[in-house]
PDB file of C-alpha atoms in Angstrom:
ATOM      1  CA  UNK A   1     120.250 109.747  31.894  1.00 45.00           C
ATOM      2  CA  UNK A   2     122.338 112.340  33.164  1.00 42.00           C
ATOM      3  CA  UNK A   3     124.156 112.499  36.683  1.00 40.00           C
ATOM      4  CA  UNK A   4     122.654 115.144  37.947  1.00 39.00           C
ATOM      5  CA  UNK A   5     119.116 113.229  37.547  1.00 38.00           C
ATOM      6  CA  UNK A   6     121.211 109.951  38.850  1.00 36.00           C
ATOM      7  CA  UNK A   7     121.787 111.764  41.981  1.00 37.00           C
ATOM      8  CA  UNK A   8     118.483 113.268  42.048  1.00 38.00           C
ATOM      9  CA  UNK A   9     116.863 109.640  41.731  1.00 37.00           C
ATOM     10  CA  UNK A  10     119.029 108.202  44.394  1.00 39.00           C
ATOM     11  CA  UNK A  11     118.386 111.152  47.186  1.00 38.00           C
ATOM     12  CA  UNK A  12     114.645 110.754  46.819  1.00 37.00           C
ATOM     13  CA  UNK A  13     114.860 106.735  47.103  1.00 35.00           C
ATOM     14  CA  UNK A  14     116.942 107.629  49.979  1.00 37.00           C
ATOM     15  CA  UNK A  15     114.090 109.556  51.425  1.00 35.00           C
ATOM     16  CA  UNK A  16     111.568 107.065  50.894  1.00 35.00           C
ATOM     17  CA  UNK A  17     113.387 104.301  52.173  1.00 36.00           C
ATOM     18  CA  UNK A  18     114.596 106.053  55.134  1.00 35.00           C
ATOM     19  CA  UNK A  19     110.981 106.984  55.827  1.00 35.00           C
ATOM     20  CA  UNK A  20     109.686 103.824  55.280  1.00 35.00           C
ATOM     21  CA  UNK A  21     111.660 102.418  58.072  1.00 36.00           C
ATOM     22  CA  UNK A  22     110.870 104.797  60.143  1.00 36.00           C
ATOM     23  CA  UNK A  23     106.889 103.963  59.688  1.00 36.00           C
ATOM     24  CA  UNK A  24     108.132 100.456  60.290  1.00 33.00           C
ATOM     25  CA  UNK A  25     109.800 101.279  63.484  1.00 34.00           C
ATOM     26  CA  UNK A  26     106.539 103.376  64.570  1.00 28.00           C
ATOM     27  CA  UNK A  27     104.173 100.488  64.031  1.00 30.00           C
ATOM     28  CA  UNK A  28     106.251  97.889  65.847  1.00 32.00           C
ATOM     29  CA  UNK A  29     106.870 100.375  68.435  1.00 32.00           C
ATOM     30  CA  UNK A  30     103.011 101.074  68.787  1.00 26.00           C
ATOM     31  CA  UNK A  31     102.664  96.912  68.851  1.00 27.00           C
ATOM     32  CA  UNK A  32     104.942  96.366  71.481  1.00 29.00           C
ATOM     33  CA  UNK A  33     103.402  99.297  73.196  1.00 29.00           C
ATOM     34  CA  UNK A  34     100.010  98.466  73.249  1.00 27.00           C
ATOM     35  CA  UNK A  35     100.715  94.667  74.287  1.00 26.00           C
ATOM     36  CA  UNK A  36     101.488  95.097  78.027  1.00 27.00           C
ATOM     37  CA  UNK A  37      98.765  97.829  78.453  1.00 32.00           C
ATOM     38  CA  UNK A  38      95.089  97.848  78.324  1.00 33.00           C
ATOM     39  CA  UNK A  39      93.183 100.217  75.791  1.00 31.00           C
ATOM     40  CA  UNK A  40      90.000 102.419  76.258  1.00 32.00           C
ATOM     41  CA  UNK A  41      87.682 102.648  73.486  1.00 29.00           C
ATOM     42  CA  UNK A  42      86.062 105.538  72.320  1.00 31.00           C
ATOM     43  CA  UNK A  43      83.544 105.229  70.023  1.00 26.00           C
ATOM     44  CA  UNK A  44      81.850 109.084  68.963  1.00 32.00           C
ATOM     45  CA  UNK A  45      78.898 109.279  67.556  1.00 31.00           C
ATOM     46  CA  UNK A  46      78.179 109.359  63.965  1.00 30.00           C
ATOM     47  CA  UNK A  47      81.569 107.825  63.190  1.00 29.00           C
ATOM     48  CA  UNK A  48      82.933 104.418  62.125  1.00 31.00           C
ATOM     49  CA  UNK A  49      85.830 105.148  63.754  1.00 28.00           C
ATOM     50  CA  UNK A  50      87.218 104.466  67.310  1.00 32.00           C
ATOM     51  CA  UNK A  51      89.511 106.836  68.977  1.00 38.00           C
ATOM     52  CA  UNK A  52      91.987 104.478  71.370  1.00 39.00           C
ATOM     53  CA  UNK A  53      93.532 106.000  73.905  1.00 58.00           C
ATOM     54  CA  UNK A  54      96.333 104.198  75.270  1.00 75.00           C
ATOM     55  CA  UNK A  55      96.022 103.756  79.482  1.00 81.00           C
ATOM     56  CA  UNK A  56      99.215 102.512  80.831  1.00 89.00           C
ATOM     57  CA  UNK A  57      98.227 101.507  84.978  1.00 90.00           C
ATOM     58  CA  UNK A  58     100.646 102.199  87.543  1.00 90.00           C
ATOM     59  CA  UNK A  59      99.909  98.818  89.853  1.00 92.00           C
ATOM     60  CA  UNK A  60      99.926 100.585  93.002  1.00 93.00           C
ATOM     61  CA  UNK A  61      97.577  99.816  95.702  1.00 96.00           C
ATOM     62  CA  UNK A  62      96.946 101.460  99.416  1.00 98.00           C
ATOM     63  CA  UNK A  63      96.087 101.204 101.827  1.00 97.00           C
ATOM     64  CA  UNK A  64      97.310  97.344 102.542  1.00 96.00           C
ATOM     65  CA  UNK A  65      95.206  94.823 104.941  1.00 95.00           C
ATOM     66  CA  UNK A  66      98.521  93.034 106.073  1.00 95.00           C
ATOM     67  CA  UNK A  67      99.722  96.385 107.507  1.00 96.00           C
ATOM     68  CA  UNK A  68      96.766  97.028 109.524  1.00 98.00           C
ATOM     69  CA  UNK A  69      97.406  96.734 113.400  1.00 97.00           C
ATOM     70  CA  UNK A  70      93.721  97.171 114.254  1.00 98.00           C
ATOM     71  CA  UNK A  71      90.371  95.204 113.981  1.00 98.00           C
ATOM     72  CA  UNK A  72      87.551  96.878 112.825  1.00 98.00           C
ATOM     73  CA  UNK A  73      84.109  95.685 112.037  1.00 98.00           C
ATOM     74  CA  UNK A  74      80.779  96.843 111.182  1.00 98.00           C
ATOM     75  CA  UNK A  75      77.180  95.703 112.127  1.00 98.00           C
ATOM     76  CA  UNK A  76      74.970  94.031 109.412  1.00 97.00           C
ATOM     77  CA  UNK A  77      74.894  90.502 108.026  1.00 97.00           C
ATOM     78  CA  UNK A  78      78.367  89.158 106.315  1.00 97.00           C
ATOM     79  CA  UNK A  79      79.440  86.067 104.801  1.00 97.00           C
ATOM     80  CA  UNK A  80      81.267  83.043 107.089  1.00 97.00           C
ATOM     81  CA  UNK A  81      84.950  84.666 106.254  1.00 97.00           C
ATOM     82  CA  UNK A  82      84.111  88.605 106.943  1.00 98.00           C
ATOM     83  CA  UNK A  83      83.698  87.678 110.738  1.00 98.00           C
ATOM     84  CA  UNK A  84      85.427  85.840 113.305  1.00 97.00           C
ATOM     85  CA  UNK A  85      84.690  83.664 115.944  1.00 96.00           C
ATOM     86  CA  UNK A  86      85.723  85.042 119.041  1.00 97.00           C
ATOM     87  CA  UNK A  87      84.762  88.682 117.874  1.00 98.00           C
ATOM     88  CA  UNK A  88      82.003  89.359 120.497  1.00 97.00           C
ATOM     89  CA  UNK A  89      84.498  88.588 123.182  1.00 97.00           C
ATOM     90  CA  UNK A  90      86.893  91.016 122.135  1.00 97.00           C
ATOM     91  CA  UNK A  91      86.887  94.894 123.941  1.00 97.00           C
ATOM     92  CA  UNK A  92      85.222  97.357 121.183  1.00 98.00           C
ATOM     93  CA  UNK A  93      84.616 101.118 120.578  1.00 98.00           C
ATOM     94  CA  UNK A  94      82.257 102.437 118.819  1.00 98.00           C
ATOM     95  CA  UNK A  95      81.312 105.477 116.522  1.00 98.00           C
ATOM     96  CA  UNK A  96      77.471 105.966 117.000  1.00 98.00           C
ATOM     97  CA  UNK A  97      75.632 108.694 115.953  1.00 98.00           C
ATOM     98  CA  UNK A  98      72.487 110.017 117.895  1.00 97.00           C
ATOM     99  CA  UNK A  99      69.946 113.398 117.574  1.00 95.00           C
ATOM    100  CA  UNK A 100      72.523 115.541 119.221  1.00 95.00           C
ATOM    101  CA  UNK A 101      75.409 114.354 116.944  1.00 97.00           C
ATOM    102  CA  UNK A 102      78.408 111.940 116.968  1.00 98.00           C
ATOM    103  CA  UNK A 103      80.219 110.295 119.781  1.00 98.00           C
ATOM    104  CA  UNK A 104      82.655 107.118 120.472  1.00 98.00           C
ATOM    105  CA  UNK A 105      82.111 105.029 123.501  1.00 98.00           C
ATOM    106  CA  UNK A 106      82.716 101.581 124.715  1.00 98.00           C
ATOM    107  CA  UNK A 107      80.408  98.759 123.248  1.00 97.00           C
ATOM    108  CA  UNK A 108      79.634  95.173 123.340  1.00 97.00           C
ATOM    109  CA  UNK A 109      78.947  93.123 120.482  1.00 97.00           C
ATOM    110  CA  UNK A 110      76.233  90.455 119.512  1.00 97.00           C
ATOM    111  CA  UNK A 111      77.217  87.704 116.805  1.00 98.00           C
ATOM    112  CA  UNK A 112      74.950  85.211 115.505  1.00 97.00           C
ATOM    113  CA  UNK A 113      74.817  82.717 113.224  1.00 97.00           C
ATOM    114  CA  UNK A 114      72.529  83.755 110.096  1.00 97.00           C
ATOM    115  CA  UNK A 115      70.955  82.240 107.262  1.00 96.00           C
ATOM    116  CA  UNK A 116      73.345  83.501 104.120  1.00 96.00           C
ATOM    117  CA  UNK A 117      70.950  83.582 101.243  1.00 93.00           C
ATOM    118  CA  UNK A 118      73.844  83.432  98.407  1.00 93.00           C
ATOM    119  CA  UNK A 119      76.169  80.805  99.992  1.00 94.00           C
ATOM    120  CA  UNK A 120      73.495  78.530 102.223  1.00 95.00           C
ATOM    121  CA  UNK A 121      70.898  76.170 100.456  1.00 94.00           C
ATOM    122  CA  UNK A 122      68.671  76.356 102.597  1.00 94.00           C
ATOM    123  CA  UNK A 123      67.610  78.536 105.975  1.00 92.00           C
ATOM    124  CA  UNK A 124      68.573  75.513 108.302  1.00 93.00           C
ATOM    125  CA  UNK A 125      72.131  76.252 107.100  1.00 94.00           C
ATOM    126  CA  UNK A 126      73.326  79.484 108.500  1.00 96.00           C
ATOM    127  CA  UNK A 127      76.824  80.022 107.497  1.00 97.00           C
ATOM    128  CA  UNK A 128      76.444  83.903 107.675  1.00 97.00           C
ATOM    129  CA  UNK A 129      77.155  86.389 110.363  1.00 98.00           C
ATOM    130  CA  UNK A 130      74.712  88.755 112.129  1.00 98.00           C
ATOM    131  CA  UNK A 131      76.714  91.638 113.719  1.00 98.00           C
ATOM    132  CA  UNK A 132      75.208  94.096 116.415  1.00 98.00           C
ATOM    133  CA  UNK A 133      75.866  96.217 119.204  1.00 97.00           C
ATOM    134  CA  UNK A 134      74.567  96.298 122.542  1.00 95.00           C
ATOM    135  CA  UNK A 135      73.677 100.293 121.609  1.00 95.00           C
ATOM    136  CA  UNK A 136      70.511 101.637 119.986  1.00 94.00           C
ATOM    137  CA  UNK A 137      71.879 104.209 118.567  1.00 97.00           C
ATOM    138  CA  UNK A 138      73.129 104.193 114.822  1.00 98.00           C
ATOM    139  CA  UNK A 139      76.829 102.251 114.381  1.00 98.00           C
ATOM    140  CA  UNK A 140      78.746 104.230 112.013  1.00 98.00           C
ATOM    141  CA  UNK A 141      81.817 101.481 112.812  1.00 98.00           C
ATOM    142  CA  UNK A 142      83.316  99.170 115.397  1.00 98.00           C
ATOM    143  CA  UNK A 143      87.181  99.769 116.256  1.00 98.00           C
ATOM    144  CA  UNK A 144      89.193  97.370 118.568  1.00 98.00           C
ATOM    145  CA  UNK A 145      90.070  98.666 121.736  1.00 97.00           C
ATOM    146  CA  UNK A 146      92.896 100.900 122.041  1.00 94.00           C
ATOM    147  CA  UNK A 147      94.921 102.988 124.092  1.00 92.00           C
ATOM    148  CA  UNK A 148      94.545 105.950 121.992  1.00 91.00           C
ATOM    149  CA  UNK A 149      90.884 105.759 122.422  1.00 97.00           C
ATOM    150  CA  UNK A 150      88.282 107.066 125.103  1.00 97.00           C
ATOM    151  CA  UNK A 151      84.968 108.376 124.979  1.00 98.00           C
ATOM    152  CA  UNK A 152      84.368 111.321 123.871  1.00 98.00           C
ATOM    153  CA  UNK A 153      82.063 113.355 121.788  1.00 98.00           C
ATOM    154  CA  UNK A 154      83.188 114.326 118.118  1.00 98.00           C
ATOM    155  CA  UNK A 155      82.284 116.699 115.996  1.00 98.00           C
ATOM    156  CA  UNK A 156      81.569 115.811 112.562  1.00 98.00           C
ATOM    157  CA  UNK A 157      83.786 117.720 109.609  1.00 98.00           C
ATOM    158  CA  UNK A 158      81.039 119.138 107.158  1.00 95.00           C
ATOM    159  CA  UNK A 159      82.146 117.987 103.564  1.00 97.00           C
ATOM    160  CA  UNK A 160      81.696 119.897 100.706  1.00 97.00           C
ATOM    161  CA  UNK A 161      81.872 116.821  98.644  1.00 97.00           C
ATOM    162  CA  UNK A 162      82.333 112.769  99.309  1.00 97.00           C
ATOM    163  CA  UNK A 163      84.548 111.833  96.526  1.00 97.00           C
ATOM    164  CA  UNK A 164      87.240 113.155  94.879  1.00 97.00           C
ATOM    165  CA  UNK A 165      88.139 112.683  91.054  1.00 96.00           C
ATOM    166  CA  UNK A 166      91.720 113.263  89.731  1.00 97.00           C
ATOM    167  CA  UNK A 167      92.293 117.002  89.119  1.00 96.00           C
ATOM    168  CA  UNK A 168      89.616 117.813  92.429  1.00 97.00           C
ATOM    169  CA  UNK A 169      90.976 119.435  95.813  1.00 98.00           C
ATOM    170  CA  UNK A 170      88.278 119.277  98.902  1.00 98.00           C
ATOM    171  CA  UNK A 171      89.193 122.006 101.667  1.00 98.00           C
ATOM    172  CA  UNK A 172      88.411 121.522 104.926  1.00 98.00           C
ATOM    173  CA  UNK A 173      88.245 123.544 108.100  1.00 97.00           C
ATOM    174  CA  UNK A 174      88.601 121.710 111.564  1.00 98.00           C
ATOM    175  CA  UNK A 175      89.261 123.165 114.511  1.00 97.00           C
ATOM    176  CA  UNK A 176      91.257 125.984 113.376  1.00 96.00           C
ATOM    177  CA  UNK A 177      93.439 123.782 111.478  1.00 97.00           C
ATOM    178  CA  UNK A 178      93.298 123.730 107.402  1.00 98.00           C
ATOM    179  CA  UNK A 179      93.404 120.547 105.484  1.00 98.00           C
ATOM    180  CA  UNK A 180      93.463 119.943 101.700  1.00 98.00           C
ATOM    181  CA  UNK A 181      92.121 116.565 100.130  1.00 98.00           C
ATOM    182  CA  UNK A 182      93.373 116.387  96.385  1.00 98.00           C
ATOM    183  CA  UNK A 183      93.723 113.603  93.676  1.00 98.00           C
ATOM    184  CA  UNK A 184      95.719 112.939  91.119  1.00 98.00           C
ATOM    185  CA  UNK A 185      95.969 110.062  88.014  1.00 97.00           C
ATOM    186  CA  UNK A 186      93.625 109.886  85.237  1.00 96.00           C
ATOM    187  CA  UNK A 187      89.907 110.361  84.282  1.00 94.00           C
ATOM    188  CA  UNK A 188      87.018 109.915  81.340  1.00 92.00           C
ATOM    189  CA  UNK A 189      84.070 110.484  81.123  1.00 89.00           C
ATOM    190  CA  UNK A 190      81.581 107.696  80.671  1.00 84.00           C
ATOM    191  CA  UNK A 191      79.441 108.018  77.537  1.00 79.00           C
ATOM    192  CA  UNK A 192      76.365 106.835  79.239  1.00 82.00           C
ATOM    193  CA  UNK A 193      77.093 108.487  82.350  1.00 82.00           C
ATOM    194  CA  UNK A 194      77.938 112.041  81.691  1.00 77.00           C
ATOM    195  CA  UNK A 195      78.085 112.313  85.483  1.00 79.00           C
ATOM    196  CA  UNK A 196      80.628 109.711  86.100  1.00 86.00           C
ATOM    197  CA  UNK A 197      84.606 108.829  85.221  1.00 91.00           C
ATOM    198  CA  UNK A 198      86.716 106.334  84.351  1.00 94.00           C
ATOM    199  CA  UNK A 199      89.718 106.588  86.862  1.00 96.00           C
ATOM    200  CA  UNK A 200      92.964 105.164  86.786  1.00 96.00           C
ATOM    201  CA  UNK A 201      96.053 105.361  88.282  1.00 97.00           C
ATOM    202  CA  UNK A 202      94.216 106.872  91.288  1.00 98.00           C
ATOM    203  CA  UNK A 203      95.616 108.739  94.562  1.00 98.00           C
ATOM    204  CA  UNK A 204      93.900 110.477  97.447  1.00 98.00           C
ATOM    205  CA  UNK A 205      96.220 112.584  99.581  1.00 98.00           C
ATOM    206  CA  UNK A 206      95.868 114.703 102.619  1.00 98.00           C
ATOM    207  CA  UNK A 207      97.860 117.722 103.466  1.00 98.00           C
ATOM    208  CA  UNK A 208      97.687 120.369 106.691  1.00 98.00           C
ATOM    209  CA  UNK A 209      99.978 122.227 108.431  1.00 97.00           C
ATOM    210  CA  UNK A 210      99.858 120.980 111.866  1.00 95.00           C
ATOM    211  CA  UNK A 211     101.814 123.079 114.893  1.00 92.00           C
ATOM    212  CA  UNK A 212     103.765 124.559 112.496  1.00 94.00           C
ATOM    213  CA  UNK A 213     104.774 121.600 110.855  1.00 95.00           C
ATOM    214  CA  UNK A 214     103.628 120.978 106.651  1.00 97.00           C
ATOM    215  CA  UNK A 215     102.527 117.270 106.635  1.00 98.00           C
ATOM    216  CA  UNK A 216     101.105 114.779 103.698  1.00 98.00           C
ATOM    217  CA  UNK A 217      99.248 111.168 103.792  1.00 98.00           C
ATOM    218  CA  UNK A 218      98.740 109.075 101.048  1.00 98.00           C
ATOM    219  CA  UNK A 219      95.014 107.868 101.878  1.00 98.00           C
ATOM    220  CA  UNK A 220      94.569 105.652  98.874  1.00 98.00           C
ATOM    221  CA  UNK A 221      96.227 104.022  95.846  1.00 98.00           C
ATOM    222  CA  UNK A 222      94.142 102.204  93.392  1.00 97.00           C
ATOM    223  CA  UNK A 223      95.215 101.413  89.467  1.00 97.00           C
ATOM    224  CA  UNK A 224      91.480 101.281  88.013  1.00 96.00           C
ATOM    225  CA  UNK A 225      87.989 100.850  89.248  1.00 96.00           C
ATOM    226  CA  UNK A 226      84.803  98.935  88.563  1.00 95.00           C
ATOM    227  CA  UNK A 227      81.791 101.157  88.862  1.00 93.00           C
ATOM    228  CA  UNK A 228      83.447 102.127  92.032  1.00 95.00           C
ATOM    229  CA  UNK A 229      84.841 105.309  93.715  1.00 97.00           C
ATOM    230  CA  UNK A 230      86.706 106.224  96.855  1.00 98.00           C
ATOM    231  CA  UNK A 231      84.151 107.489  99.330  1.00 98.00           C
ATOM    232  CA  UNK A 232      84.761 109.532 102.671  1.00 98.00           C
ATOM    233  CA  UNK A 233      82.140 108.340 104.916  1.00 98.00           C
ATOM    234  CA  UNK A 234      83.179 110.656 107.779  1.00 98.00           C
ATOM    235  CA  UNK A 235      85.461 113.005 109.017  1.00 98.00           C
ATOM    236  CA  UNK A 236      86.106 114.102 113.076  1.00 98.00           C
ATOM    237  CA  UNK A 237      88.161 113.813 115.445  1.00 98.00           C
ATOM    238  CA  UNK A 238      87.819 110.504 116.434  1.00 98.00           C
ATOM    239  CA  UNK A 239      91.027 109.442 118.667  1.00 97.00           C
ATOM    240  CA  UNK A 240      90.882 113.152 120.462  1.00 97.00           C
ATOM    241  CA  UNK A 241      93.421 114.826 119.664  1.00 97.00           C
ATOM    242  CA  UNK A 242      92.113 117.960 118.246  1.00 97.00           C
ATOM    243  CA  UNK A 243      93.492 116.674 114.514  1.00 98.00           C
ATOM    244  CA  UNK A 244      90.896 115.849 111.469  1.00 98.00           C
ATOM    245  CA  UNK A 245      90.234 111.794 111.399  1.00 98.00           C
ATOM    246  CA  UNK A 246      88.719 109.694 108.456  1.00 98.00           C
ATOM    247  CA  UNK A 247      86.678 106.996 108.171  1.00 98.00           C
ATOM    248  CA  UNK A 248      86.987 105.888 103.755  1.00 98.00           C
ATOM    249  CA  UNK A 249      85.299 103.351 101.940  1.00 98.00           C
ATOM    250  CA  UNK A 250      88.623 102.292 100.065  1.00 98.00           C
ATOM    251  CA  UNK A 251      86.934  99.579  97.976  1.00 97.00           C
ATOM    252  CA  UNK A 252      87.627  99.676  94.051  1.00 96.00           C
ATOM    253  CA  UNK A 253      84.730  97.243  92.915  1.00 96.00           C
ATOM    254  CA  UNK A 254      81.013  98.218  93.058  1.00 96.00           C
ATOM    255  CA  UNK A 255      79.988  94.567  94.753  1.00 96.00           C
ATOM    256  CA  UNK A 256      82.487  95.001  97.637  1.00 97.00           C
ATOM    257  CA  UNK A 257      82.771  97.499 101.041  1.00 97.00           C
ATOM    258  CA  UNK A 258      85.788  98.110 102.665  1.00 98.00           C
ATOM    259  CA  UNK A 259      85.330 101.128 105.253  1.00 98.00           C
ATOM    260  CA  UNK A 260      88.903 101.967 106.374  1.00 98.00           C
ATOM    261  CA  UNK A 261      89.356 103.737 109.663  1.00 98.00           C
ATOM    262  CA  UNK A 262      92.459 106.800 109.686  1.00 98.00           C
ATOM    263  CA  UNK A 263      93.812 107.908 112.681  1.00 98.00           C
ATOM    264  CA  UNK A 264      96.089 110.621 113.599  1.00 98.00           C
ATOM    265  CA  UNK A 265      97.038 109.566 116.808  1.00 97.00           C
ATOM    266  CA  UNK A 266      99.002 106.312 114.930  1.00 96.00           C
ATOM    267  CA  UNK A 267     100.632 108.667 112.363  1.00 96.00           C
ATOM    268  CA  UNK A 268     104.194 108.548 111.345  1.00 92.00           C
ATOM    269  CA  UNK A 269     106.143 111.832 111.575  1.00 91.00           C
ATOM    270  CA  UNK A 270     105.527 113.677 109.064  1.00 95.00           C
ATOM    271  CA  UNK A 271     101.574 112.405 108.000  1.00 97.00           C
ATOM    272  CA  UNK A 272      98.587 113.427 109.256  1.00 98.00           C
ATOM    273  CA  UNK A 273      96.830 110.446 109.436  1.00 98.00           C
ATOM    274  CA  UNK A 274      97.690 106.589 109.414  1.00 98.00           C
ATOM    275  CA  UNK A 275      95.050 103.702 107.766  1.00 98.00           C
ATOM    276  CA  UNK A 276      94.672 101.284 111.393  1.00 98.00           C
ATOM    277  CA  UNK A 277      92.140  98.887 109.916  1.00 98.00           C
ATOM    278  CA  UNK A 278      89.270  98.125 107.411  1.00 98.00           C
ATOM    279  CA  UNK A 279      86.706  95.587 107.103  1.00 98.00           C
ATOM    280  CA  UNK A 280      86.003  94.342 103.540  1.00 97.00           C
ATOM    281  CA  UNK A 281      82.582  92.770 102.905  1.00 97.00           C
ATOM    282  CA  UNK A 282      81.494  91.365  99.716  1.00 96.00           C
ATOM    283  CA  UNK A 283      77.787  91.256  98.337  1.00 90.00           C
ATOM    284  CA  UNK A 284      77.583  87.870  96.398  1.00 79.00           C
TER     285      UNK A 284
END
């Protein structure tokens, strides 16, 4: 053999080797990769074949039930742990809504003890809740007593939309004040469910430009969701103040509530709004 084909021979083993390891590298890469995350399948139809997408989840949650400063409740029937004791003793607000629109005003409660027909054997039992108010009018929600609070009437924020997917904006005019609703993370679509997503890595912000002043909440943080979605349940001015307030079902599962009340009386400078309080119920 002559040394030009020697050399020849060697470069191209050179190659191959070199590339080999490089494959190697890849798939070991890929393992690691795909060991601390979770995968979503997705299976097309007609082919043997499933496409993997790789969903790394940023672990971020908001808002956070330690760092509320306020109670809030709602009326309905809970389980022993979603109420407390002294709760009809307590000084409550309320956000009712009658034929001539929305308004908050002092209220009283009524608690009972109520048969729970998941956790309680039998009706004699009664280890459930029954929470009402003293007014006939619909409760949208129950907020502790505060200073920041009087009655009042508000006007409800007309909503172009309720929830808001990654890659969405919601615009809102409120009193001669603009404010933008937008979302950001990661979507799918569901192949059974043309209409719905799989979200992750989820955040719901709030911007306006308020006396001259550009400010931003974060309204909620959630890594995935389980046939669940954000949901604004209302918008007004609740607290009075002439600035947009939210009330948002922040719960990520589909068996669980958690209406969360944002105020922008509360806020830290530079937000528009601040999360107060929620009140997480479960269904079973």
């Amino acid at each position: 053999m002559t040394t030009l084909k020697k050399k020849i021979l060697a470069l191209i083993f050179a190659v191959f080797s070199l590339t080999a390891c490089n494959n190697s590298n890849r798939q070991n890469n890929l393992v690691n990769e795909t060991s601390t995350v979770d995968t979503l399948a997705n299976t097309k139809e007609g082919s043997n074949v499933n496409a993997i997408d790789t969903v790394s989840y940023d672990y971020s949650y908001f808002p956070i039930d330690s760092l509320f400063t306020t109670k809030v409740l709602t009326v309905g029937t809970f389980h022993d742990d979603e109420v407390w004791e002294s709760a009809d003793k307590e000084k409550w607000f309320g956000l009712f809504k009658r034929k001539a629109g929305f308004y908050l005003q002092e209220t009283k409660l009524k608690t009972k003890r109520v048969y729970d027909q998941i956790v309680d054997e039998n009706e004699n039992e009664k280890t459930g809740w029954g929470v009402q108010t003293m007014n006939k009018d619909t409760s949208i929600i129950l907020i502790e007593a505060s200073k920041f609070l009087t009655p009042h009437s508000v006007q409800q924020a007309i909503l172009s939309k309720e929830q808001v997917f990654p890659g969405d904006t919601l615009r809102i005019n409120y009193l001669g004040i603009d404010y933008k609703i937008f979302a950001t993370g990661r979507k799918k679509k569901v192949q059974d469910d043309p209409e719905w997503f799989d979200v992750w890595n989820y955040k719901l912000y709030l911007t306006a430009k308020i006396k001259g002043q550009q400010k931003t909440s974060l309204l909620a943080a959630q890594p995935n969701f389980d046939d669940q979605m954000i949901n604004i349940i209302f918008a007004g001015d609740i607290d009075g103040d002439g600035i947009l307030d939210f009330i948002i079902d922040t719960s990520r599962h589909y068996n669980a509530t958690s209406p969360t009340i944002y105020l922008s009386t509360p806020a830290d400078n530079g937000e528009v709004v601040k999360p107060i309080g929620g009140h997480t119920s479960v269904g079973c």
